[in-house]
Amino acid sequence: MMTIEEILAGESKNVEFKENLPEKSIKYMKSVVAFANGTGGKIIFGIADQTREAVGFDKEDVFKKMDAIANAVSDSCEPAIIPDISLQTIDGKTVIVAEIPEGRQRPYYIKALGREGGVYVRVAGTTRLADEYMVRELMFEGSNRYFDQALCSGLTITDEEIDALCKSMKEQAVKNAHTEGQKASIKDVGRQQLRSWGILIERDGKDYPSNAYAILTGHGGLHVATQCGVFKGTTKAVFVDRREYTGPLWEQIEEAFQFVLRNIHLGATIVGIYRQDIYEIPPDAIRELIVNAMVHRSYLDHDMIQVAVYDNRLEITSPGKLPMGQTLERMKEGYSKIRNEALAHAFSYMNLIEHWGSGIPRIIEKVKAAGLREPEFIGGEVDLRINIYRGQVDDTVDINDRSTAVKMPLNRRKTADKVPVNEQEQQIYKYVLENVGITTTQAMELLGIKQRRTREILGKMVERGWLKKEGASRSTVYVKNTEVR
């Protein structure tokens, strides 16, 4: 039943008004199809869409109009859509409510226009013709298949490349393990496992790559990249820095994560007798948001994940509508609807995700525990945008609510005093803090690696603003960078 409050709220993603029953049914049939391709909806006949005034219908011919709507939907739509048509009294006027259920046999389209030109979707409360990407997305949903498990046409792989992927995934699993016990329990990943997940497809005794293989490794014709940017103010009008990261997904996650850490504020708190550096946004929440975007985005949509740092917020945009059966409300409650099953299995093995569906509630909890307002979720029809707003609600922060923690104001001065997350970089950074500086030779001995690789790591730490070089040639020492950026 529609309430007066719902009508006064006006048209929305799931509600549309029609003052009269149009002579040409196509004028509302597009919305019928769009609702079936989305999360369902209601068309209310007898309410003016501009004034939201109930004009109603004469009781003498209202049942004829109901039959006309039912026949038009039956004759015009493919696959069949069965609406629930009822009468309702609003402000003493009789209106017709046609409720369209969320469809499972997607894509739904107008017969006369065909699948090529008759598929419609709802976007921001309006009905629009679906583009090619959206039609393909709906086809995968309707056939209960996953795009990432489909064969990647035109891409061939060698045994060496498969072995390299298995090795890289094992390395990532160990790197992302939380405990020594967890590290010790990690098993090698082999071809049979990749086949069962849908990363490899076996045909006639030969392995072929799925789209998930191409997405994970960065190989093939699928251009999968992550765009990162820092913007002055609260819009994209003036940019300060822009980067685009490609390559294996786990590398894109790390690069995007480090990009955000370099461009948000670092404060401090006292835990017991020790000073502890803290970021204004919990790093775990940032990383989990990026991982969540990678595993749940639509890879049929050729847009890129966008990670944007504004003066007032961190904004992460994930391409593609929410998968069938998912809503913003259900997502925030922890309901999981996997869009990319092969990637989800791979991410789970690599310890990038823990329990499917638990990521968003955990992110919300971590952000609120840090004294920030609850993250904002926007869209879901063509893309999903998540905002974490910068700035403490009470302008103080408490580390995990420990009784020994002393609250201190956040340092709003943006500095280069960021803490590396990479394990080798952490070792160097810790050594520098304890010993004032480090030489290339000392770093080689500390990490047990060759000179060339050591110089690469030190150079990257200088580039990212964690260290700075002092001296030249053999007397070069790398020290902590304390300059304000």
Short mmCIF file of C-alpha atoms in Angstrom, two decimals:
data_model
loop_
_atom_site.label_atom_id
_atom_site.label_comp_id
_atom_site.label_asym_id
_atom_site.label_seq_id
_atom_site.Cartn_x
_atom_site.Cartn_y
_atom_site.Cartn_z
CA MET A 1 0.00 0.00 0.00
CA MET A 2 1.27 3.45 -0.95
CA THR A 3 1.14 5.98 1.88
CA ILE A 4 0.62 9.73 1.63
CA GLU A 5 4.21 10.19 2.82
CA GLU A 6 5.58 8.01 -0.01
CA ILE A 7 3.60 9.97 -2.59
CA LEU A 8 4.72 13.31 -1.17
CA ALA A 9 8.33 12.06 -1.45
CA GLY A 10 7.83 11.97 -5.22
CA GLU A 11 9.17 9.69 -7.92
CA SER A 12 12.25 7.64 -7.13
CA LYS A 13 14.30 4.66 -8.21
CA ASN A 14 11.35 2.37 -7.49
CA VAL A 15 8.31 4.63 -7.94
CA GLU A 16 6.85 6.38 -10.99
CA PHE A 17 3.64 8.42 -11.36
CA LYS A 18 1.30 8.61 -14.36
CA GLU A 19 -1.61 11.06 -14.29
CA ASN A 20 -3.60 9.09 -16.87
CA LEU A 21 -3.35 5.75 -18.61
CA PRO A 22 -1.50 6.66 -21.85
CA GLU A 23 -3.13 5.59 -25.12
CA LYS A 24 0.22 4.22 -26.28
CA SER A 25 1.39 1.67 -23.73
CA ILE A 26 5.05 2.06 -24.73
CA LYS A 27 5.07 5.31 -22.73
CA TYR A 28 4.99 3.30 -19.51
CA MET A 29 6.17 -0.09 -20.79
CA LYS A 30 9.77 1.16 -20.76
CA SER A 31 9.43 1.66 -17.00
CA VAL A 32 7.85 -1.79 -16.57
CA VAL A 33 10.87 -3.37 -18.26
CA ALA A 34 13.30 -1.16 -16.32
CA PHE A 35 11.78 -2.16 -12.97
CA ALA A 36 11.99 -5.86 -13.90
CA ASN A 37 15.67 -5.39 -14.86
CA GLY A 38 16.31 -3.68 -11.53
CA THR A 39 15.02 -4.16 -8.01
CA GLY A 40 11.34 -3.94 -8.94
CA GLY A 41 9.06 -0.95 -8.56
CA LYS A 42 5.58 0.57 -8.70
CA ILE A 43 3.82 2.63 -11.35
CA ILE A 44 0.97 4.63 -9.82
CA PHE A 45 -1.69 5.62 -12.36
CA GLY A 46 -3.87 8.53 -11.31
CA ILE A 47 -1.29 10.78 -9.66
CA ALA A 48 0.13 13.89 -11.33
CA ASP A 49 3.92 13.52 -11.48
CA GLN A 50 4.58 17.27 -11.17
CA THR A 51 2.22 18.23 -8.34
CA ARG A 52 1.96 14.72 -6.75
CA GLU A 53 -1.78 15.36 -6.53
CA ALA A 54 -4.11 12.36 -6.64
CA VAL A 55 -6.52 12.83 -9.56
CA GLY A 56 -7.79 9.24 -9.67
CA PHE A 57 -10.15 7.46 -12.07
CA ASP A 58 -13.91 7.09 -12.33
CA LYS A 59 -15.05 3.92 -10.64
CA GLU A 60 -17.13 3.01 -13.74
CA ASP A 61 -14.12 2.31 -15.98
CA VAL A 62 -11.27 1.70 -13.51
CA PHE A 63 -11.48 -2.10 -13.94
CA LYS A 64 -11.24 -1.75 -17.72
CA LYS A 65 -8.07 0.26 -17.25
CA MET A 66 -6.64 -2.42 -14.95
CA ASP A 67 -7.31 -5.08 -17.61
CA ALA A 68 -5.73 -2.85 -20.26
CA ILE A 69 -2.54 -2.52 -18.19
CA ALA A 70 -2.34 -6.29 -17.59
CA ASN A 71 -2.88 -7.06 -21.30
CA ALA A 72 -0.35 -4.43 -22.43
CA VAL A 73 2.36 -5.84 -20.12
CA SER A 74 1.58 -9.39 -21.26
CA ASP A 75 1.67 -8.48 -24.97
CA SER A 76 4.63 -6.08 -24.91
CA CYS A 77 7.33 -7.61 -22.72
CA GLU A 78 9.77 -10.46 -23.20
CA PRO A 79 10.35 -12.61 -21.14
CA ALA A 80 6.91 -12.52 -19.54
CA ILE A 81 6.39 -10.06 -16.70
CA ILE A 82 3.45 -10.62 -14.34
CA PRO A 83 2.56 -7.40 -12.50
CA ASP A 84 0.46 -7.20 -9.35
CA ILE A 85 -2.27 -4.69 -10.22
CA SER A 86 -4.48 -3.29 -7.47
CA LEU A 87 -6.69 -0.36 -6.54
CA GLN A 88 -5.96 2.08 -3.76
CA THR A 89 -7.70 5.12 -2.36
CA ILE A 90 -5.51 8.21 -1.92
CA ASP A 91 -7.11 11.43 -0.66
CA GLY A 92 -10.51 9.98 -1.51
CA LYS A 93 -9.47 9.25 -5.13
CA THR A 94 -9.15 5.78 -6.70
CA VAL A 95 -5.71 5.15 -8.19
CA ILE A 96 -4.23 2.06 -9.87
CA VAL A 97 -1.00 0.58 -8.52
CA ALA A 98 0.95 -1.70 -10.87
CA GLU A 99 3.73 -3.40 -8.89
CA ILE A 100 6.51 -4.92 -11.01
CA PRO A 101 8.63 -7.63 -9.34
CA GLU A 102 12.39 -7.88 -9.64
CA GLY A 103 12.95 -10.25 -12.57
CA ARG A 104 15.24 -13.27 -12.69
CA GLN A 105 15.15 -14.02 -16.45
CA ARG A 106 17.10 -10.97 -17.51
CA PRO A 107 17.36 -9.02 -19.73
CA TYR A 108 13.72 -7.97 -20.06
CA TYR A 109 12.90 -5.92 -23.14
CA ILE A 110 10.05 -4.51 -25.22
CA LYS A 111 9.20 -7.05 -27.92
CA ALA A 112 8.58 -4.49 -30.65
CA LEU A 113 12.03 -2.94 -30.14
CA GLY A 114 13.92 -6.21 -29.71
CA ARG A 115 16.77 -7.01 -27.36
CA GLU A 116 19.10 -4.62 -29.22
CA GLY A 117 16.97 -1.53 -28.65
CA GLY A 118 14.33 -2.46 -26.11
CA VAL A 119 16.23 -3.08 -22.84
CA TYR A 120 15.63 -0.32 -20.29
CA VAL A 121 16.99 0.33 -16.79
CA ARG A 122 16.38 2.78 -13.95
CA VAL A 123 19.02 5.39 -13.21
CA ALA A 124 18.51 8.13 -10.60
CA GLY A 125 14.73 7.85 -10.73
CA THR A 126 14.52 7.94 -14.54
CA THR A 127 14.10 5.24 -17.18
CA ARG A 128 16.95 4.96 -19.68
CA LEU A 129 17.92 2.75 -22.59
CA ALA A 130 20.54 0.25 -21.40
CA ASP A 131 23.97 0.54 -23.02
CA GLU A 132 25.87 -2.46 -24.39
CA TYR A 133 27.72 -3.10 -21.13
CA MET A 134 24.48 -3.13 -19.12
CA VAL A 135 22.78 -5.54 -21.53
CA ARG A 136 25.71 -7.96 -21.19
CA GLU A 137 25.63 -7.58 -17.41
CA LEU A 138 21.92 -8.44 -17.37
CA MET A 139 22.51 -11.45 -19.65
CA PHE A 140 25.10 -12.91 -17.26
CA GLU A 141 22.74 -12.33 -14.33
CA GLY A 142 19.81 -13.93 -16.17
CA SER A 143 21.83 -17.02 -17.05
CA ASN A 144 23.27 -17.24 -13.50
CA ARG A 145 26.84 -17.10 -14.84
CA TYR A 146 29.91 -15.10 -13.84
CA PHE A 147 31.82 -12.99 -16.36
CA ASP A 148 35.13 -13.63 -14.64
CA GLN A 149 34.74 -17.41 -15.12
CA ALA A 150 34.09 -17.09 -18.88
CA LEU A 151 36.83 -17.91 -21.42
CA CYS A 152 39.08 -14.94 -22.21
CA SER A 153 39.04 -14.97 -25.99
CA GLY A 154 42.25 -14.20 -27.82
CA LEU A 155 44.55 -14.84 -24.85
CA THR A 156 46.90 -17.82 -24.75
CA ILE A 157 49.08 -18.82 -21.79
CA THR A 158 52.16 -20.93 -21.23
CA ASP A 159 52.93 -23.42 -18.49
CA GLU A 160 55.54 -20.98 -17.16
CA GLU A 161 52.94 -18.20 -16.86
CA ILE A 162 50.56 -20.49 -14.96
CA ASP A 163 53.37 -21.52 -12.60
CA ALA A 164 54.30 -17.86 -12.10
CA LEU A 165 50.72 -17.01 -11.12
CA CYS A 166 50.61 -19.90 -8.63
CA LYS A 167 53.89 -18.72 -7.11
CA SER A 168 52.77 -15.08 -6.89
CA MET A 169 49.48 -16.03 -5.24
CA LYS A 170 51.30 -18.11 -2.62
CA GLU A 171 53.67 -15.19 -1.92
CA GLN A 172 50.70 -12.86 -1.47
CA ALA A 173 48.95 -15.33 0.83
CA VAL A 174 52.03 -15.49 3.06
CA LYS A 175 52.56 -11.73 2.99
CA ASN A 176 48.94 -11.01 3.98
CA ALA A 177 48.74 -13.68 6.70
CA HIS A 178 48.13 -12.21 10.16
CA THR A 179 49.96 -14.76 12.28
CA GLU A 180 52.89 -17.16 11.98
CA GLY A 181 50.47 -20.04 12.43
CA GLN A 182 48.39 -18.79 9.53
CA LYS A 183 51.50 -18.45 7.38
CA ALA A 184 52.57 -22.02 8.17
CA SER A 185 49.15 -23.41 7.21
CA ILE A 186 49.13 -21.90 3.72
CA LYS A 187 49.28 -24.59 1.05
CA ASP A 188 50.64 -24.25 -2.48
CA VAL A 189 48.04 -23.36 -5.06
CA GLY A 190 48.09 -25.58 -8.14
CA ARG A 191 46.39 -25.89 -11.50
CA GLN A 192 43.58 -28.07 -10.26
CA GLN A 193 42.72 -25.40 -7.70
CA LEU A 194 42.78 -22.69 -10.36
CA ARG A 195 40.44 -24.81 -12.49
CA SER A 196 38.00 -25.36 -9.63
CA TRP A 197 37.87 -21.62 -8.98
CA GLY A 198 37.35 -20.81 -12.67
CA ILE A 199 40.68 -19.04 -13.23
CA LEU A 200 41.69 -21.77 -15.70
CA ILE A 201 39.35 -23.60 -18.07
CA GLU A 202 40.36 -27.11 -19.12
CA ARG A 203 39.40 -28.29 -22.61
CA ASP A 204 40.74 -31.43 -24.28
CA GLY A 205 43.51 -31.73 -21.72
CA LYS A 206 44.74 -28.16 -22.23
CA ASP A 207 44.35 -25.18 -19.91
CA TYR A 208 42.92 -21.92 -21.21
CA PRO A 209 42.67 -18.59 -19.35
CA SER A 210 39.37 -17.23 -18.06
CA ASN A 211 38.67 -13.52 -17.74
CA ALA A 212 39.66 -13.88 -14.07
CA TYR A 213 43.17 -14.95 -15.14
CA ALA A 214 43.47 -11.87 -17.38
CA ILE A 215 42.12 -9.58 -14.65
CA LEU A 216 44.35 -11.00 -11.90
CA THR A 217 47.57 -10.91 -13.89
CA GLY A 218 47.02 -7.77 -15.95
CA HIS A 219 47.50 -9.76 -19.17
CA GLY A 220 45.14 -9.95 -22.13
CA GLY A 221 42.89 -7.44 -23.85
CA LEU A 222 41.05 -6.39 -20.70
CA HIS A 223 42.35 -2.97 -19.66
CA VAL A 224 42.04 -3.15 -15.89
CA ALA A 225 43.53 -0.14 -14.11
CA THR A 226 43.04 1.96 -10.98
CA GLN A 227 42.95 5.75 -11.20
CA CYS A 228 44.06 7.71 -8.15
CA GLY A 229 43.89 11.45 -7.68
CA VAL A 230 44.27 14.24 -5.14
CA PHE A 231 41.99 17.23 -5.63
CA LYS A 232 41.98 20.68 -4.09
CA GLY A 233 38.63 21.46 -2.53
CA THR A 234 35.63 19.15 -2.70
CA THR A 235 35.26 18.68 -6.48
CA LYS A 236 37.41 17.46 -9.38
CA ALA A 237 37.86 21.01 -10.71
CA VAL A 238 41.48 21.40 -9.54
CA PHE A 239 43.75 18.37 -9.29
CA VAL A 240 47.02 18.23 -7.38
CA ASP A 241 48.22 14.77 -8.40
CA ARG A 242 46.98 11.95 -10.62
CA ARG A 243 48.25 8.40 -11.05
CA GLU A 244 47.07 5.34 -12.96
CA TYR A 245 48.17 1.91 -11.81
CA THR A 246 48.10 -1.26 -13.91
CA GLY A 247 49.50 -4.77 -13.58
CA PRO A 248 48.45 -7.61 -11.26
CA LEU A 249 45.47 -6.75 -9.06
CA TRP A 250 47.41 -7.24 -5.82
CA GLU A 251 49.96 -4.64 -7.00
CA GLN A 252 47.18 -2.19 -7.91
CA ILE A 253 45.70 -2.64 -4.43
CA GLU A 254 49.05 -1.89 -2.78
CA GLU A 255 49.80 1.12 -5.02
CA ALA A 256 46.35 2.65 -4.48
CA PHE A 257 46.58 2.01 -0.73
CA GLN A 258 49.99 3.67 -0.46
CA PHE A 259 48.74 6.58 -2.60
CA VAL A 260 45.97 7.31 -0.10
CA LEU A 261 48.29 7.02 2.90
CA ARG A 262 50.69 9.50 1.31
CA ASN A 263 47.91 12.02 0.89
CA ILE A 264 45.99 11.98 4.16
CA HIS A 265 46.99 13.47 7.50
CA LEU A 266 49.04 11.75 10.15
CA GLY A 267 48.41 12.41 13.82
CA ALA A 268 49.55 10.87 17.08
CA THR A 269 48.30 9.44 20.33
CA ILE A 270 49.94 8.18 23.51
CA VAL A 271 49.37 4.52 24.37
CA GLY A 272 50.84 3.87 27.78
CA ILE A 273 54.20 5.66 27.66
CA TYR A 274 54.66 5.35 23.90
CA ARG A 275 53.81 7.77 21.11
CA GLN A 276 51.83 6.03 18.36
CA ASP A 277 51.36 7.52 14.89
CA ILE A 278 47.85 7.22 13.52
CA TYR A 279 46.23 8.20 10.25
CA GLU A 280 43.06 10.26 10.23
CA ILE A 281 41.31 7.38 8.41
CA PRO A 282 42.05 3.84 9.66
CA PRO A 283 44.45 2.20 7.14
CA ASP A 284 42.70 -1.16 7.54
CA ALA A 285 39.43 0.41 6.42
CA ILE A 286 41.11 2.10 3.44
CA ARG A 287 42.74 -1.13 2.31
CA GLU A 288 39.55 -3.13 2.77
CA LEU A 289 37.57 -0.59 0.73
CA ILE A 290 40.02 -0.86 -2.17
CA VAL A 291 40.03 -4.67 -1.99
CA ASN A 292 36.22 -4.68 -1.85
CA ALA A 293 36.05 -2.49 -4.96
CA MET A 294 38.44 -4.80 -6.83
CA VAL A 295 36.57 -8.01 -6.09
CA HIS A 296 33.00 -6.70 -6.45
CA ARG A 297 33.23 -4.27 -9.38
CA SER A 298 31.87 -5.09 -12.84
CA TYR A 299 34.65 -5.96 -15.25
CA LEU A 300 32.18 -5.83 -18.14
CA ASP A 301 32.14 -2.07 -17.54
CA HIS A 302 35.33 -0.66 -19.05
CA ASP A 303 35.54 2.24 -16.58
CA MET A 304 38.25 2.16 -13.92
CA ILE A 305 38.08 2.11 -10.15
CA GLN A 306 38.66 5.68 -9.00
CA VAL A 307 40.31 6.54 -5.70
CA ALA A 308 40.03 10.26 -5.00
CA VAL A 309 41.30 12.26 -2.01
CA TYR A 310 39.49 15.57 -1.50
CA ASP A 311 39.94 18.15 1.24
CA ASN A 312 36.93 16.76 3.08
CA ARG A 313 36.76 13.07 2.13
CA LEU A 314 38.18 9.92 0.59
CA GLU A 315 35.98 8.75 -2.26
CA ILE A 316 36.21 5.31 -3.91
CA THR A 317 34.09 4.66 -7.01
CA SER A 318 33.53 1.12 -8.24
CA PRO A 319 32.20 0.63 -11.82
CA GLY A 320 28.98 -1.27 -12.41
CA LYS A 321 25.55 -1.52 -10.87
CA LEU A 322 24.98 -3.60 -7.77
CA PRO A 323 24.49 -7.29 -8.68
CA MET A 324 20.99 -8.76 -8.86
CA GLY A 325 19.46 -9.14 -5.41
CA GLN A 326 21.84 -6.68 -3.74
CA THR A 327 20.87 -3.29 -2.31
CA LEU A 328 22.81 -0.62 -0.42
CA GLU A 329 20.91 -1.45 2.76
CA ARG A 330 21.55 -5.20 2.52
CA MET A 331 25.21 -4.61 1.67
CA LYS A 332 25.72 -2.48 4.80
CA GLU A 333 24.13 -5.24 6.88
CA GLY A 334 26.66 -7.78 5.59
CA TYR A 335 24.63 -9.54 2.90
CA SER A 336 27.04 -10.92 0.31
CA LYS A 337 26.22 -11.13 -3.39
CA ILE A 338 29.28 -12.28 -5.31
CA ARG A 339 29.70 -10.81 -8.80
CA ASN A 340 33.13 -12.31 -9.53
CA GLU A 341 33.29 -15.79 -8.02
CA ALA A 342 36.74 -16.76 -9.34
CA LEU A 343 38.28 -13.52 -8.06
CA ALA A 344 36.56 -13.97 -4.69
CA HIS A 345 38.16 -17.42 -4.33
CA ALA A 346 41.57 -16.05 -5.34
CA PHE A 347 41.32 -13.07 -2.95
CA SER A 348 40.24 -15.36 -0.13
CA TYR A 349 43.24 -17.66 -0.71
CA MET A 350 45.61 -14.65 -0.80
CA ASN A 351 44.18 -13.43 2.53
CA LEU A 352 42.95 -10.22 0.91
CA ILE A 353 39.40 -10.92 2.10
CA GLU A 354 38.34 -12.90 5.16
CA HIS A 355 34.66 -13.82 5.21
CA TRP A 356 32.55 -13.02 2.15
CA GLY A 357 30.15 -10.20 2.93
CA SER A 358 31.74 -9.14 6.23
CA GLY A 359 33.93 -6.41 4.68
CA ILE A 360 31.46 -3.50 4.55
CA PRO A 361 30.13 -3.88 8.15
CA ARG A 362 33.73 -4.16 9.37
CA ILE A 363 34.72 -1.00 7.46
CA ILE A 364 31.77 0.90 8.93
CA GLU A 365 32.72 -0.26 12.43
CA LYS A 366 36.38 0.73 12.06
CA VAL A 367 35.55 4.18 10.68
CA LYS A 368 33.06 4.92 13.46
CA ALA A 369 35.49 3.61 16.11
CA ALA A 370 38.05 6.12 14.81
CA GLY A 371 35.67 8.95 15.65
CA LEU A 372 34.61 9.63 12.05
CA ARG A 373 31.07 9.82 10.75
CA GLU A 374 29.60 6.67 9.21
CA PRO A 375 30.73 6.11 5.57
CA GLU A 376 28.35 7.32 2.90
CA PHE A 377 27.11 4.92 0.18
CA ILE A 378 25.81 6.47 -3.03
CA GLY A 379 24.45 5.06 -6.30
CA GLY A 380 24.35 1.37 -7.05
CA GLU A 381 22.56 1.80 -10.40
CA VAL A 382 25.54 2.40 -12.71
CA ASP A 383 28.35 2.56 -10.17
CA LEU A 384 28.89 2.53 -6.41
CA ARG A 385 30.51 5.44 -4.59
CA ILE A 386 31.69 5.19 -0.99
CA ASN A 387 32.77 8.32 0.91
CA ILE A 388 34.72 8.39 4.14
CA TYR A 389 34.67 11.94 5.49
CA ARG A 390 37.86 13.36 6.95
CA GLY A 391 37.94 15.13 10.30
CA GLN A 392 37.06 13.77 13.72
CA VAL A 393 33.53 14.21 14.97
CA ASP A 394 34.98 15.44 18.29
CA ASP A 395 38.39 16.31 16.78
CA THR A 396 40.08 13.68 18.97
CA VAL A 397 40.90 10.05 18.38
CA ASP A 398 41.13 7.00 20.61
CA ILE A 399 43.17 3.93 19.66
CA ASN A 400 40.83 0.94 19.97
CA ASP A 401 39.20 2.51 23.05
CA ARG A 402 42.01 1.17 25.24
CA SER A 403 41.86 2.36 28.82
CA THR A 404 45.56 3.19 28.66
CA ALA A 405 45.19 5.40 25.58
CA VAL A 406 45.35 9.16 26.02
CA LYS A 407 43.24 11.16 23.58
CA MET A 408 45.11 13.80 21.63
CA PRO A 409 44.04 16.23 18.89
CA LEU A 410 44.85 15.11 15.38
CA ASN A 411 47.74 16.86 13.71
CA ARG A 412 46.09 18.66 10.80
CA ARG A 413 49.48 19.53 9.27
CA LYS A 414 50.12 17.36 6.22
CA THR A 415 53.63 15.92 6.43
CA ALA A 416 55.78 13.35 4.72
CA ASP A 417 55.93 11.40 8.03
CA LYS A 418 53.97 8.43 6.63
CA VAL A 419 54.57 4.87 7.81
CA PRO A 420 55.35 2.29 5.09
CA VAL A 421 53.28 -0.89 5.01
CA ASN A 422 55.53 -3.05 2.78
CA GLU A 423 57.51 -5.44 5.05
CA GLN A 424 60.98 -4.60 3.67
CA GLU A 425 60.26 -0.88 3.75
CA GLN A 426 59.00 -1.22 7.33
CA GLN A 427 62.29 -2.85 8.36
CA ILE A 428 64.30 0.00 6.82
CA TYR A 429 62.03 2.66 8.28
CA LYS A 430 62.28 1.16 11.76
CA TYR A 431 66.10 1.00 11.46
CA VAL A 432 66.21 4.67 10.41
CA LEU A 433 64.07 5.74 13.36
CA GLU A 434 66.27 3.83 15.78
CA ASN A 435 69.63 4.74 14.23
CA VAL A 436 69.02 8.21 12.75
CA GLY A 437 69.90 6.98 9.24
CA ILE A 438 70.87 4.03 7.06
CA THR A 439 73.42 3.44 4.28
CA THR A 440 72.91 1.21 1.24
CA THR A 441 75.32 -1.36 2.69
CA GLN A 442 73.49 -1.42 6.02
CA ALA A 443 70.16 -1.86 4.21
CA MET A 444 71.62 -4.74 2.15
CA GLU A 445 72.72 -6.51 5.31
CA LEU A 446 69.42 -5.80 7.06
CA LEU A 447 67.29 -7.25 4.27
CA GLY A 448 69.73 -9.86 2.97
CA ILE A 449 69.29 -8.78 -0.65
CA LYS A 450 71.51 -7.53 -3.48
CA GLN A 451 72.70 -3.95 -3.94
CA ARG A 452 70.57 -3.18 -7.01
CA ARG A 453 67.30 -4.24 -5.34
CA THR A 454 68.26 -2.39 -2.16
CA ARG A 455 68.81 0.84 -4.11
CA GLU A 456 65.42 0.40 -5.80
CA ILE A 457 63.68 0.11 -2.44
CA LEU A 458 65.52 3.09 -0.96
CA GLY A 459 64.82 5.14 -4.09
CA LYS A 460 61.12 4.36 -3.89
CA MET A 461 61.05 5.36 -0.21
CA VAL A 462 62.65 8.68 -1.13
CA GLU A 463 60.16 9.16 -3.97
CA ARG A 464 57.24 8.48 -1.63
CA GLY A 465 58.53 10.98 0.88
CA TRP A 466 59.40 8.66 3.74
CA LEU A 467 63.18 9.16 3.48
CA LYS A 468 65.54 11.77 2.07
CA LYS A 469 69.12 11.44 0.89
CA GLU A 470 71.98 13.24 2.58
CA GLY A 471 75.52 13.27 1.25
CA ALA A 472 76.73 11.91 -2.08
CA SER A 473 78.41 8.87 -3.57
CA ARG A 474 79.77 6.44 -0.92
CA SER A 475 78.89 8.81 1.92
CA THR A 476 75.14 8.81 1.09
CA VAL A 477 72.91 8.27 4.12
CA TYR A 478 69.13 7.89 4.02
CA VAL A 479 67.38 9.68 6.87
CA LYS A 480 63.79 10.27 7.92
CA ASN A 481 62.08 12.97 5.85
CA THR A 482 60.51 15.50 8.22
CA GLU A 483 59.84 18.24 5.68
CA VAL A 484 56.27 19.53 5.35
CA ARG A 485 54.80 18.79 1.93
#
